[in-house]
Coordinates of C-alpha atoms and ligand atoms in Angstrom, one line a residue:
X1 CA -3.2 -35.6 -19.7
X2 CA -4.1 -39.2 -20.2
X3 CA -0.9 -41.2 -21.4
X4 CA 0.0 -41.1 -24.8
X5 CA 0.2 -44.0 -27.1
X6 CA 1.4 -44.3 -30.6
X7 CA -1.6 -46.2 -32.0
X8 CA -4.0 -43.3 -30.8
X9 CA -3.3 -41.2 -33.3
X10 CA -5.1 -42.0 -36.3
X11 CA -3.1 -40.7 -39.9
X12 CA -5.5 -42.1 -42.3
X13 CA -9.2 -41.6 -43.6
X14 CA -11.4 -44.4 -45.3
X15 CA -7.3 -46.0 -45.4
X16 CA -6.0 -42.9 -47.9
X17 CA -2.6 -41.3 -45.9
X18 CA -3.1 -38.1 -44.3
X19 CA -0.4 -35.3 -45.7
X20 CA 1.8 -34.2 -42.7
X21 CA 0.6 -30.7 -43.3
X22 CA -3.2 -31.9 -42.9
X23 CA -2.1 -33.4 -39.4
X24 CA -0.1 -31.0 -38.2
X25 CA -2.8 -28.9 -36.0
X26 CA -4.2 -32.5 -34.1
X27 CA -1.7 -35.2 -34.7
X28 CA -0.4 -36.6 -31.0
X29 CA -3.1 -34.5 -29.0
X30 CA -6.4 -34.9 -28.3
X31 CA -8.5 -31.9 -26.5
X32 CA -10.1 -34.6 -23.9
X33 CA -7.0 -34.5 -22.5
X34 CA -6.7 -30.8 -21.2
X35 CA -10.6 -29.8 -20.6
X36 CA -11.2 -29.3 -24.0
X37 CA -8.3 -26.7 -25.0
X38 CA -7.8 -26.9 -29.3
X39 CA -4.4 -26.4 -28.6
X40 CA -2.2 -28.1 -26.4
X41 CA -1.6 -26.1 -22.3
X42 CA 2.2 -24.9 -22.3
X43 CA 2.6 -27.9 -19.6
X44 CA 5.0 -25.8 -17.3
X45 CA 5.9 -28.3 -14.7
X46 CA 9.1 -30.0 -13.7
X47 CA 8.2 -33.1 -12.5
X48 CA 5.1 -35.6 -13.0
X49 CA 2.6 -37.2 -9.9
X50 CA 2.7 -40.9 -10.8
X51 CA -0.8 -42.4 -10.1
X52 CA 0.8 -45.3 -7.8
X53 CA 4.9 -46.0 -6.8
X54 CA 3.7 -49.4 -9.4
X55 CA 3.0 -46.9 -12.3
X56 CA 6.8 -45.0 -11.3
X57 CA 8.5 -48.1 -11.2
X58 CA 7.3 -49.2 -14.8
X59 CA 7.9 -45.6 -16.5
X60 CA 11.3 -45.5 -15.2
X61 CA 11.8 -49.1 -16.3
X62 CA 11.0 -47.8 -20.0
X63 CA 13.1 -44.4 -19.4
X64 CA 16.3 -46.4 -18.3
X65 CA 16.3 -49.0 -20.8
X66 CA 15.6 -51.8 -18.0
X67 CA 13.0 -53.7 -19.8
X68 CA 11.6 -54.0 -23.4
X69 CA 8.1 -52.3 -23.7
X70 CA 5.1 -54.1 -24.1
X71 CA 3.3 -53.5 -27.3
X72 CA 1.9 -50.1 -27.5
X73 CA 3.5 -48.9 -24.0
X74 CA 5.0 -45.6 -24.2
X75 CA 7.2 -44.1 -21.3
X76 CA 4.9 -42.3 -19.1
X77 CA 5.7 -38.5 -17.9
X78 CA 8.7 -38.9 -15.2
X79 CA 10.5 -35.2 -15.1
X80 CA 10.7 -32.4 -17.7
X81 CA 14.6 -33.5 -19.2
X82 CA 13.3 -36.9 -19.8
X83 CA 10.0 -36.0 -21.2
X84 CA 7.4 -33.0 -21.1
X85 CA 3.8 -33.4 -23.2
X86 CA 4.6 -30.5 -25.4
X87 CA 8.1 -31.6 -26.3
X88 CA 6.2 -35.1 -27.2
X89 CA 3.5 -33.8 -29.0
X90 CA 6.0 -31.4 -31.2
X91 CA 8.3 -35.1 -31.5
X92 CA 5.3 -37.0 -32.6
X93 CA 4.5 -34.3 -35.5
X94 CA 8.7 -33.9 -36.7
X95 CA 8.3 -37.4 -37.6
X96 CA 5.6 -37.3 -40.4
X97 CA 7.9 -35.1 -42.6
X98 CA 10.6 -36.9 -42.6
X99 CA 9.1 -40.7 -42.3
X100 CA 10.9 -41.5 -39.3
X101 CA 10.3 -44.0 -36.0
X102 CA 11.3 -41.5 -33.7
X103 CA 12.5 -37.9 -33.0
X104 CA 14.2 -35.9 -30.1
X105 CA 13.9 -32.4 -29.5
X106 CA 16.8 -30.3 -28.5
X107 CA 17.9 -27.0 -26.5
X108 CA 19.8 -26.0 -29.9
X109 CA 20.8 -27.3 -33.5
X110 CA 24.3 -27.4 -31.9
X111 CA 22.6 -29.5 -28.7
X112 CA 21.5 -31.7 -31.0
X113 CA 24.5 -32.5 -33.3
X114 CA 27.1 -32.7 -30.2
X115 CA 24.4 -35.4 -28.4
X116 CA 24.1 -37.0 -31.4
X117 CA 28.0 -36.9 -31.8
X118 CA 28.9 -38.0 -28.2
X119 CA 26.1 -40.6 -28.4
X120 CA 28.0 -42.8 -31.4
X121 CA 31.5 -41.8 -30.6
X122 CA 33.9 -43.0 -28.4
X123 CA 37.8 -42.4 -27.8
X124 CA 39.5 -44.1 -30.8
X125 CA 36.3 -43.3 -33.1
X126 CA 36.8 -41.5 -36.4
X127 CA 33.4 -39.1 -38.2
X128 CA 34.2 -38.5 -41.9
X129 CA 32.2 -35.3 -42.7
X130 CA 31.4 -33.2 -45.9
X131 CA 32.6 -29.3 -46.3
X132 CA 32.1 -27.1 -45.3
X133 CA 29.9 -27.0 -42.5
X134 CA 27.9 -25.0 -40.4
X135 CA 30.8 -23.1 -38.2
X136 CA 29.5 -24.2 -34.8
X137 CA 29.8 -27.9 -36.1
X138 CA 33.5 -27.0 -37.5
X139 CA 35.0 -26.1 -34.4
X140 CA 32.8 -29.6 -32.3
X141 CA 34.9 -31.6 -35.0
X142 CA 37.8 -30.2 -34.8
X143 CA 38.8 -28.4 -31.8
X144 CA 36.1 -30.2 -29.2
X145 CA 36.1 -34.2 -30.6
X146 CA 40.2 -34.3 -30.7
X147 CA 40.0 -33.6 -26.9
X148 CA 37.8 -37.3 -26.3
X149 CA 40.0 -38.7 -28.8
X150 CA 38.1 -38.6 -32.0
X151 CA 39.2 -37.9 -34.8
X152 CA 37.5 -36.0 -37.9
X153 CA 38.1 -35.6 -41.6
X154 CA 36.8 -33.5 -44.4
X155 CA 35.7 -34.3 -47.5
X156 CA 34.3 -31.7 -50.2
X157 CA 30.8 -31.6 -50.9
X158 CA 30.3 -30.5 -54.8
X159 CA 31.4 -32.4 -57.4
X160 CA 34.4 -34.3 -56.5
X161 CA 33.4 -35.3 -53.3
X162 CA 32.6 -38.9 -53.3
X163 CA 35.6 -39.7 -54.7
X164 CA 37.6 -38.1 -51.8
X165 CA 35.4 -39.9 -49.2
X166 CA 36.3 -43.1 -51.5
X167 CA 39.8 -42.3 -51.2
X168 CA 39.6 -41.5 -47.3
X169 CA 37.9 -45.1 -46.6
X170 CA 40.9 -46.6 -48.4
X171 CA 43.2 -45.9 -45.6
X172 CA 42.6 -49.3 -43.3
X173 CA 43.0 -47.4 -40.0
X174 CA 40.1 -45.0 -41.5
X175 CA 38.0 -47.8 -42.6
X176 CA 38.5 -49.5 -39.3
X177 CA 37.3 -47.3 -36.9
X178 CA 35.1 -44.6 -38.6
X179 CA 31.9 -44.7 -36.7
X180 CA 30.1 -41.9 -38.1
X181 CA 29.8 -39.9 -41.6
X182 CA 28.1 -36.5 -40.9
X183 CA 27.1 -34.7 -44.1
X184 CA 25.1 -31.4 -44.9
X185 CA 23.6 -30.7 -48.1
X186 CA 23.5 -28.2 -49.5
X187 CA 26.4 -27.0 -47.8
X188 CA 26.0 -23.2 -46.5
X189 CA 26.6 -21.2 -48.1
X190 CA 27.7 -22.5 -51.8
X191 CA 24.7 -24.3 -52.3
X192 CA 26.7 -27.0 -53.1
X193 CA 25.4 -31.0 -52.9
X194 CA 26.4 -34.0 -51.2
X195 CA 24.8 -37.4 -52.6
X196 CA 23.2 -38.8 -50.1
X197 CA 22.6 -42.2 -51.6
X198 CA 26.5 -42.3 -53.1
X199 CA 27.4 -41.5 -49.2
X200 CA 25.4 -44.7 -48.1
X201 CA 26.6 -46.9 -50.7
X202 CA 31.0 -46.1 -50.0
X203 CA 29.6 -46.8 -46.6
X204 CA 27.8 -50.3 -46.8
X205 CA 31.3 -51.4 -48.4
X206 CA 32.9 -50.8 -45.0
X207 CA 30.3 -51.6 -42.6
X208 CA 30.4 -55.3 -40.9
X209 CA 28.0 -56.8 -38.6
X210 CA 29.9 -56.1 -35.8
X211 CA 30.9 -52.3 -36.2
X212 CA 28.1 -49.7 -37.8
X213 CA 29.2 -46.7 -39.3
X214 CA 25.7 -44.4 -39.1
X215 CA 25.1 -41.9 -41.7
X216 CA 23.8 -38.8 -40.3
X217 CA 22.5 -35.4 -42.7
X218 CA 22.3 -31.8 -41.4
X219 CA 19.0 -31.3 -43.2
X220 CA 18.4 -28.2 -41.9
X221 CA 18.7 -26.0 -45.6
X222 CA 15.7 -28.0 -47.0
X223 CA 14.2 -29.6 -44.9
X224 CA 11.7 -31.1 -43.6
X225 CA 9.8 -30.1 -47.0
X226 CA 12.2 -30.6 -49.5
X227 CA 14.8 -33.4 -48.7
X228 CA 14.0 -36.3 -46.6
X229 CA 17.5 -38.0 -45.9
X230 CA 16.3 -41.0 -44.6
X231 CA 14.6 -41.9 -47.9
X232 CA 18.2 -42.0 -49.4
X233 CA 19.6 -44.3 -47.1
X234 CA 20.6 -41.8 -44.2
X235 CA 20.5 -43.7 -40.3
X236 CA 20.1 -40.1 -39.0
X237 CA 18.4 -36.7 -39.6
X238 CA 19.5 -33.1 -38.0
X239 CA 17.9 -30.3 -37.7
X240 CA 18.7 -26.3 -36.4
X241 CA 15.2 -25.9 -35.5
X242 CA 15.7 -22.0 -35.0
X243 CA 15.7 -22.0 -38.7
X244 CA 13.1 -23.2 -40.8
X245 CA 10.7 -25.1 -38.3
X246 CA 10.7 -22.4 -35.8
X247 CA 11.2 -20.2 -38.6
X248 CA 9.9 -16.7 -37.0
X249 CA 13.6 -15.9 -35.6
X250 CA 12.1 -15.7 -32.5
X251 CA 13.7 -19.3 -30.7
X252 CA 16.3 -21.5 -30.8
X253 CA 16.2 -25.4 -30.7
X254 CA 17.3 -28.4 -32.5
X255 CA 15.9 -31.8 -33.5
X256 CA 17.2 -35.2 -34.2
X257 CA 15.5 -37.8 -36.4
X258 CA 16.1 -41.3 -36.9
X259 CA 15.2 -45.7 -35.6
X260 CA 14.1 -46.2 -32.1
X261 CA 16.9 -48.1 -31.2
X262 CA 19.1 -45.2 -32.5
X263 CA 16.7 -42.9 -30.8
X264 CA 16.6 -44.6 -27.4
X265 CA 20.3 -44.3 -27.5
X266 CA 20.4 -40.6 -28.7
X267 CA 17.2 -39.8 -25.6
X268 CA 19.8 -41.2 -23.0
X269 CA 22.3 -38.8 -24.3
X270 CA 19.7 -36.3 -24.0
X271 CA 18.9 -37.1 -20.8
X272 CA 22.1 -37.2 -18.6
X273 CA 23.3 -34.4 -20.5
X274 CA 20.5 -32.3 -20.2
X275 CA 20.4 -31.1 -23.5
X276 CA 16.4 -31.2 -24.1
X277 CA 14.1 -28.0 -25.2
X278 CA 12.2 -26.9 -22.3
X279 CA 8.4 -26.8 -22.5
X280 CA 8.0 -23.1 -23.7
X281 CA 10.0 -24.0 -26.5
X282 CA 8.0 -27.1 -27.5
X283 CA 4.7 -25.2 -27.7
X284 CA 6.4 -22.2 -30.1
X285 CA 7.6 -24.9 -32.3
X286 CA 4.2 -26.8 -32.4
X287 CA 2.7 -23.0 -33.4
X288 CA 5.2 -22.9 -36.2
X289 CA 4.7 -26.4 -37.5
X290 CA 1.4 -25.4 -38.3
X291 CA 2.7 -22.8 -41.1
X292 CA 5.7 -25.0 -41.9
X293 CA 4.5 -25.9 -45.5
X294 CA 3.0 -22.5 -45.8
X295 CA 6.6 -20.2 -45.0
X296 CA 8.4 -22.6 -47.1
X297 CA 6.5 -22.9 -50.2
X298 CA 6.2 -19.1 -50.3
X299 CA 10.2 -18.4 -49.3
X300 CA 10.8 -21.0 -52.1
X301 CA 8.6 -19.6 -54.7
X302 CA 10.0 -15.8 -53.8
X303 CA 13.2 -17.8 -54.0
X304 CA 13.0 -18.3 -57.6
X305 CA 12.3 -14.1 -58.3
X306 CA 14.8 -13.3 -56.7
X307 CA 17.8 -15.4 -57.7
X308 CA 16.6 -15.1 -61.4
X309 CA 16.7 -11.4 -60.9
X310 CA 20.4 -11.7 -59.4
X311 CA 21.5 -13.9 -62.4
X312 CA 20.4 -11.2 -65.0
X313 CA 21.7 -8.1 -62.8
X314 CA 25.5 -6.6 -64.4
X315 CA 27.0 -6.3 -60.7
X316 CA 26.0 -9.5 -60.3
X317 CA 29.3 -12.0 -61.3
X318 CA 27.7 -15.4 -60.3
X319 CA 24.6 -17.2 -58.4
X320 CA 24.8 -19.8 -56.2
X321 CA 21.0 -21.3 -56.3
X322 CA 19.7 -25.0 -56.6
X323 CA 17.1 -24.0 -59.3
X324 CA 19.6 -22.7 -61.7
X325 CA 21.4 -25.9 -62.2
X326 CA 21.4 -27.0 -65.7
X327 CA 21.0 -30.7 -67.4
X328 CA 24.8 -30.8 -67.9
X329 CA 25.5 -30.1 -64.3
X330 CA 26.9 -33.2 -63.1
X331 CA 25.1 -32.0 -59.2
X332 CA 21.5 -31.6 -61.6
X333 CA 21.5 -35.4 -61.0
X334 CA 21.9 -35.0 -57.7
X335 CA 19.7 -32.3 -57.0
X336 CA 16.9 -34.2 -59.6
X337 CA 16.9 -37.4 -56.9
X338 CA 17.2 -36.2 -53.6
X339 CA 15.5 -32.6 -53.6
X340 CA 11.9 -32.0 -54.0
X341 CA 12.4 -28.2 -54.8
X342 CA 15.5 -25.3 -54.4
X343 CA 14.5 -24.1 -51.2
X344 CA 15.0 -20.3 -50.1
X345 CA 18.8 -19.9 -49.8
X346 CA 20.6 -17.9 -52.4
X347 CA 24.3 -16.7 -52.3
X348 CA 26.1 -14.7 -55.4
X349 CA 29.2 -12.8 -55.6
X350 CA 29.0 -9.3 -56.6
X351 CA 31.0 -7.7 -59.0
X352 CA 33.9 -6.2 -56.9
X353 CA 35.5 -7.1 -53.2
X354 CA 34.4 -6.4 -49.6
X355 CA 34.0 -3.0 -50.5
X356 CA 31.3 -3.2 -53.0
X357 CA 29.9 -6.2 -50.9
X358 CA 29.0 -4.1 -47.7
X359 CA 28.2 -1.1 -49.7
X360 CA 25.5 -3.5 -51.0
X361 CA 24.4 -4.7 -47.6
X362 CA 24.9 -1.4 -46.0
X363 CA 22.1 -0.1 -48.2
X364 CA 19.3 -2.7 -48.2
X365 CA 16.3 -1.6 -46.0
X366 CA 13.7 -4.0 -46.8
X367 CA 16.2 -7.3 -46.2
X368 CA 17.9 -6.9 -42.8
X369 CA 21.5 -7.3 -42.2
X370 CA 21.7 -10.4 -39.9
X371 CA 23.0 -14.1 -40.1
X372 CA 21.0 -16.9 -39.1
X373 CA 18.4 -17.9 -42.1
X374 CA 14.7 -19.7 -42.4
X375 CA 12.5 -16.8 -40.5
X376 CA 9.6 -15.3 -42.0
X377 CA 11.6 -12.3 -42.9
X378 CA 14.6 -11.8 -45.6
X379 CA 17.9 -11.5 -44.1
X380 CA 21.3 -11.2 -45.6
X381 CA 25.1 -11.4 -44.9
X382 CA 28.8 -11.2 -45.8
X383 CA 29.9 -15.0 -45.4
X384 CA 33.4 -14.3 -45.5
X385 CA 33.9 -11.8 -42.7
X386 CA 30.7 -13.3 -40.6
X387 CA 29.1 -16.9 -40.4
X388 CA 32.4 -18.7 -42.5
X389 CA 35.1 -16.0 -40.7
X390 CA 36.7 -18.3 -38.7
X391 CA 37.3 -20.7 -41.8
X392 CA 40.6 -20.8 -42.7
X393 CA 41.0 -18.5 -45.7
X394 CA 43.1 -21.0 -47.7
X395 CA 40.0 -23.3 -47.6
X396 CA 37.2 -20.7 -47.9
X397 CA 39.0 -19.9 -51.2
X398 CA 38.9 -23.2 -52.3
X399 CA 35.0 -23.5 -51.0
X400 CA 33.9 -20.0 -53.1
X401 CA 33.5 -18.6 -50.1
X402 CA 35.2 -15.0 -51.1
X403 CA 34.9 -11.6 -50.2
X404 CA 32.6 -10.6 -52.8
X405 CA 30.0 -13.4 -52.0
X406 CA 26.4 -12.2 -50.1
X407 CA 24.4 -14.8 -48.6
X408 CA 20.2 -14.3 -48.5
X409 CA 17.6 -15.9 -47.2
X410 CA 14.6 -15.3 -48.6
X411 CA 11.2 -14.6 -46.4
X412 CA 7.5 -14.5 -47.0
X413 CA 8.0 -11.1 -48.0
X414 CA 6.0 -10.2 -51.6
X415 CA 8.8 -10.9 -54.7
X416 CA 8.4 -7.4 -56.3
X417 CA 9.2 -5.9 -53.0
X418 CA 12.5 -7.8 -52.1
X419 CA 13.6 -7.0 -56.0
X420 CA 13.0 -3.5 -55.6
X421 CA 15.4 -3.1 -52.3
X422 CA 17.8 -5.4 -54.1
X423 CA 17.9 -3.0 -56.9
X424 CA 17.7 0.4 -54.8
X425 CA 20.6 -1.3 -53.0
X426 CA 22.8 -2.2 -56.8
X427 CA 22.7 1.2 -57.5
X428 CA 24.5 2.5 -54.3
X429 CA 27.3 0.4 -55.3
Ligands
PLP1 C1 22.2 -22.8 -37.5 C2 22.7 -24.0 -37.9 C3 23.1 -25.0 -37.0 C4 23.2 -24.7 -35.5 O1 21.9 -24.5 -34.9 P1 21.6 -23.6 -33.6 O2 20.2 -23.8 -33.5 O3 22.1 -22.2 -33.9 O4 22.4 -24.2 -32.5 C5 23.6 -26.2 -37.4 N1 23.6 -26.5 -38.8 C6 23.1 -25.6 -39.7 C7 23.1 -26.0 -41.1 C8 22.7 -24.4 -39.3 O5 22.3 -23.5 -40.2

């Protein structure tokens, strides 16, 4: 494998912009490079022969932040947690969706956010973040962080949210040492938005030359179709990677998204902490990218069946889904400017309690009774006693999050088909 450089990599014909989709079976790879193979070799290796002790001498200048790289120079291969060619390759691709300089690639979603979280904080740092939040995320912020000394606080995502964070920033020991706000919209499992743009404008009233205060989006409900963070002002992207990109249920890895200064920083991270995919990973997740718009154009179009069935359904009590917001929604702003489409998440709360809830879930067949969300097959859960369980109760009340709400995500399965378990499943309730 020849060494890879950004400018080899054409994304245009005749000038017109390639669509990432169009570029995501050749973009970053070229066959010459591995006798011929259309697809990339699973590179299996550890460790890289350097042509000359010159050639290792440069690549670990690049790696270690020594010297600024000459135009077009990349880092060459060194050793498998710095860099592997699949992980690159699959890096290369992540960033046409969302737009950005650079990406990393990570063991895990929660690899990810905890590099990216040790990478900008420091003892004394506070992160502002939205709620609720993934749970894994929760307990880093606040049972892991407190232990280095940083702090976290929560403010709602939903409707009154930005004011909170307004009011938050108006304490001066919060607005002097906040180094991070960490937002994910739409939150799991309410559905509910954060405005991304609103975020990034309290924050560049608080920012100074000397101290940043990054913005950084779990994007991984949307994205990387239908919300691109960085387009509203966001300084970083995060991904689960087990969800949508790899999106077969079948692996689990994380991504990161953002500048290459804030990249170089986040890769060192990466590096001494060893949090990187390994190569096996890589090349699953370059196979899924290929489907990427594919799954989630179908899951979001199934989407839309399915929640308009739930709304219409009399054991239904209320439906949580971004395409049902109406004009006088204060969030349909929201949702209008920062979301290209509702995605494949849907929660409602049935008519009833826990009882009726598991009855429900007890008797679906078609949609299988697991957390975990973005695979090519329907799944659903019981927030309450499962993914949100070790939410305080107190605040899962006030997040909707009750005994009577069921979570789906919605596969590539055919519409009629999900409908008809749904319905086989109602009337066993
Ligand atoms: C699953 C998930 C994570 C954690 O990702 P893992 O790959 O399980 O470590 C983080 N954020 C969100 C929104 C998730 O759904």
């Amino acid at each position: 494998m020849a060494r890879r450089k950004k400018n080899m990599h054409s994304t245009t014909i005749e000038g017109k912009q390639l669509r990432p989709e169009s570029l995501m079976m050749t973009y970053g790879y070229k066959p010459e490079w591995s006798e011929g193979a259309i697809k990339s070799p699973i590179f299996q290796t550890s460790t890289f022969a350097f042509k000359s002790a010159e050639e290792g001498k440069a690549f670990f200048e690049l790696a270690y932040g020594l010297r600024e790289a000459e135009p077009n120079e990349k880092i060459g291969m060194i050793y498998s947690r710095l860099n592997n060619p699949d992980l690159e390759i699959l890096e290369d691709r992540l960033t046409l969706w969302d737009k950005s300089d650079g990406a990393a690639v990570f063991a895990s979603g929660m690899a990810a956010i905890a590099t990216t979280f040790f990478t900008f904080l420091k003892p004394g740092s506070i992160i502002i973040h939205s709620e609720p939040v993934y749970g894994g995320t929760d307990y880093l912020l606040k049972h892991i962080l407190p232990e280095f000394g940083i702090k976290s606080y929560g403010f709602p995502a939903g409707k009154t949210g930005i004011a909170a964070l307004e009011k938050l920033f108006k304490k001066e020991s919060v607005a002097a040492n906040t180094a991070m706000v960490f937002i994910e919209t739409p939150a799991n499992p309410t559905n509910s938005l954060v405005d991304i743009e609103a975020v990034a404008d309290v924050i560049a009233l608080h920012k100074t030359k000397k101290r940043q205060i990054l913005l950084a989006v779990d994007n991984t409900y949307l994205g990387p179709l239908w919300q691109h963070p960085l387009k509203h002002r966001a300084d970083l992207v995060l991904y689960s990677a087990t969800k949508y990109i790899g999106g077969h249920s079948d692996v689990i890895a994380g991504v990161c998204l953002g500048s290459n200064p804030l990249m170089t920083q986040v890769k060192i991270y990466r590096t001494i902490m060893g949090t990187m995919a390994d190569p096996w990973t890589g090349w699953l997740l370059l196979r899924s990218m290929e489907t990427l718009k594919l799954r989630m154009t179908a899951e979001m179009e199934a989407a839309r069946y399915v929640a308009d069935f739930l709304a219409k359904h009399p054991k239904v009590e209320r439906v949580y889904y971004l395409g049902h917001l109406t004009k006088d929604d204060s969030q349909y702003d929201v949702y209008k400017r920062q979301c290209l489409a509702p995605g494949g998440m849907i929660a409602f709360d049935i008519v009833g309690g826990e009882a009726e809830a598991f009855r429900f879930l007890n008797n679906l067949s078609l949609f299988r009774l697991a957390v975990s969300l973005g695979g090519t097959e329907s799944l659903a859960e019981h927030p309450a006693s499962m993914t949100h369980s070790d939410v305080d109760p107190k605040e899962r009340q006030k997040m909707n999050i009750t005994d009577k709400m069921i979570r789906l995500s919605i596969g590539v399965e055919h519409h009629e088909d999900l409908i008809a378990d749904l319905k086989h499943a109602f009337s066993a309730v």
